[in-house]
Short mmCIF file of C-alpha atoms in Angstrom, two decimals:
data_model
loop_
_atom_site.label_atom_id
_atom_site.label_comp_id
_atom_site.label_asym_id
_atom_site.label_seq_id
_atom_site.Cartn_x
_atom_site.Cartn_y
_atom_site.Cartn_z
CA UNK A 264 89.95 127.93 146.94
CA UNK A 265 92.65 128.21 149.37
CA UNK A 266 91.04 126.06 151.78
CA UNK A 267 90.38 123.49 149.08
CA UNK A 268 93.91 123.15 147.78
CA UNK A 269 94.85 122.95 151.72
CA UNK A 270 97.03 119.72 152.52
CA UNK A 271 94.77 118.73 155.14
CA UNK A 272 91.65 118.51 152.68
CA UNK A 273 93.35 117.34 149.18
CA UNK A 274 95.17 114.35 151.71
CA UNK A 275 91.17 113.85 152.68
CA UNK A 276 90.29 113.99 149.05
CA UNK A 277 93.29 111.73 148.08
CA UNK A 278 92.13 108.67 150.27
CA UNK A 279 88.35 109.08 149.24
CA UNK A 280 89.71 108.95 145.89
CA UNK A 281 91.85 105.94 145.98
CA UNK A 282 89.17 104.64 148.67
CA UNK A 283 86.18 104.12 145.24
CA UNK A 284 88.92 103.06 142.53
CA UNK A 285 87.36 103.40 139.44
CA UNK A 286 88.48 103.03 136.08
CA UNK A 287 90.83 105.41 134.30
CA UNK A 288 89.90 108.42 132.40
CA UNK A 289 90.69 109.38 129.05
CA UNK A 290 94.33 110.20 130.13
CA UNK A 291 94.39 106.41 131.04
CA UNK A 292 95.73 107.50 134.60
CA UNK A 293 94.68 104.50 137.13
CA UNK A 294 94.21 105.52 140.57
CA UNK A 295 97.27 103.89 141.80
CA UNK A 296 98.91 106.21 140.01
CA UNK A 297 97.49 109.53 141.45
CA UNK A 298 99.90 110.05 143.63
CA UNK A 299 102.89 110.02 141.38
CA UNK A 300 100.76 112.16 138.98
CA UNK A 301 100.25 114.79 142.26
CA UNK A 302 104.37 114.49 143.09
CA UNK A 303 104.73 115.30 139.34
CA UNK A 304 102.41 117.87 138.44
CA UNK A 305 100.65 119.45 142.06
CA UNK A 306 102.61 122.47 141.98
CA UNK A 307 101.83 123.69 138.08
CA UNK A 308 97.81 122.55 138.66
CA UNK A 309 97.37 124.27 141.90
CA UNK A 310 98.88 127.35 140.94
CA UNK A 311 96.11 126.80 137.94
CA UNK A 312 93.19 126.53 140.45
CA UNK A 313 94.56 129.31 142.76
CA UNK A 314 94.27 131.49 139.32
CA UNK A 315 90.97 130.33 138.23
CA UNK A 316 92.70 129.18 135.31
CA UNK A 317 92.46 125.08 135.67
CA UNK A 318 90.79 123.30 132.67
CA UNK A 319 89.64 119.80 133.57
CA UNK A 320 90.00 117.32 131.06
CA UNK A 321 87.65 115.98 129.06
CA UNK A 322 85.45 112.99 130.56
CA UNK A 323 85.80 109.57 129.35
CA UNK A 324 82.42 108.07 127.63
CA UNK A 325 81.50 104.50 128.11
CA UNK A 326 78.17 102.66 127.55
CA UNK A 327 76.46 100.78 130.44
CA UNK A 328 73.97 98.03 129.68
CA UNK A 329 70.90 98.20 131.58
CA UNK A 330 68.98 95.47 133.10
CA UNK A 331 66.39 96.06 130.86
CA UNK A 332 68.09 96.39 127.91
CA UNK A 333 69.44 98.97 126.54
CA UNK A 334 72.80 101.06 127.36
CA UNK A 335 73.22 104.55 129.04
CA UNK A 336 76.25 106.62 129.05
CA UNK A 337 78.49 106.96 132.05
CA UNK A 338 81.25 109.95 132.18
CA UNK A 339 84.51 109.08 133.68
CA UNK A 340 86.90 112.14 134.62
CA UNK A 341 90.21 111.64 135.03
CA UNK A 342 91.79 110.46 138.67
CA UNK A 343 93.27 114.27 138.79
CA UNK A 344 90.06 115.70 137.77
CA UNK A 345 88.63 112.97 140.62
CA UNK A 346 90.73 114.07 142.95
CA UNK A 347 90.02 118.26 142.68
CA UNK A 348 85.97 117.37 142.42
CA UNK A 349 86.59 115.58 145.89
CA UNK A 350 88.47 118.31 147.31
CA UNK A 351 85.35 120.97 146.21
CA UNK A 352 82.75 118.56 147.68
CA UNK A 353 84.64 118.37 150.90
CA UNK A 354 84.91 122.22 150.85
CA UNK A 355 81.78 123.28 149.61
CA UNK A 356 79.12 120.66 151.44
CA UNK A 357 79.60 122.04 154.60
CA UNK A 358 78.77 125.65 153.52
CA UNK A 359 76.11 124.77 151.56
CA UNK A 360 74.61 121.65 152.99
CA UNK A 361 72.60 123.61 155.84
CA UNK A 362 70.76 125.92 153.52
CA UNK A 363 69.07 123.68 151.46
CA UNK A 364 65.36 122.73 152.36
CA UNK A 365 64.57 120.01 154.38
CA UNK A 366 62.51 118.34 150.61
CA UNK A 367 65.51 118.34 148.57
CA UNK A 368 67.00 115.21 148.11
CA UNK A 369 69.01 115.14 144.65
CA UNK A 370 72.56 114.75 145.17
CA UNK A 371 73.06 115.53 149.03
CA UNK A 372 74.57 112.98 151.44
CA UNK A 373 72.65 110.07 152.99
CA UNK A 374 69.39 110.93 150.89
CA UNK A 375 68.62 109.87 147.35
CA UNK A 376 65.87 109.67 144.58
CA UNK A 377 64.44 106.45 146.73
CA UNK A 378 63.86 108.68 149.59
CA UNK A 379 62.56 111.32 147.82
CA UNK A 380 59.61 108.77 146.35
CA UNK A 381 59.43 106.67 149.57
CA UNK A 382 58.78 111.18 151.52
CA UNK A 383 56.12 111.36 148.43
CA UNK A 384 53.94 108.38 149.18
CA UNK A 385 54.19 109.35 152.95
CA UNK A 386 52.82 112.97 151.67
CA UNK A 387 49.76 111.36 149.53
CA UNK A 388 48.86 109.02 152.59
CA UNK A 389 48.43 111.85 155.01
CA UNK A 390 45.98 112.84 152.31
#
């Protein structure tokens, strides 16, 4: 956690963040306000994650139409809660990243579900 809450990597985690925009969560906290929100309250929330003791807030529900009709729900966190998420991915991927098997594609960098169906048909050609 130390290495997560390092300056270095929440500064990383800070441009990514403001990088993708988004909309606000249910705090209504717009991105372009993250950084006053970090001057205000950094100190008192990583104290909270150096403790284990950091609630995230609860994520914002809207409903997305789909193409073919329909909606599905899409959970937005809050730009803090945005922010910390970030600065675990950074932290985490590269432990983790290496062990996982060479057929996993859900949620990993550069591969996705597309891949995964695109490896499939590859497999059922070869027979």
């Amino acid at each position: 956690m130390e290495q997560t809450v390092s300056k270095e990597n929440m500064l990383a985690a800070l441009k990514r963040v403001e990088r993708n925009g988004g909309a606000p969560g249910v705090d209504g906290v717009p991105t372009e306000r993250l950084r006053d929100q970090i001057r205000d309250q950094w100190a008192t929330i990583r104290e909270q994650l150096l403790a284990g003791t950091y609630k995230p807030q609860p994520v914002r529900r809207v409903e997305i139409p789909k193409p073919g009709g329909g909606v599905r729900m899409l959970g937005i966190p809050t730009v803090m809660d945005r922010l910390i998420q970030q600065a675990l991915q950074q932290t985490l991927t590269p432990i983790f990243e290496p062990t996982f098997s060479d057929g996993s594609y859900g949620f990993r960098p550069g591969r996705r579900g597309h891949d995964a169906v695109r490896k499939a048909r590859q497999y059922v050609e070869e027979g």
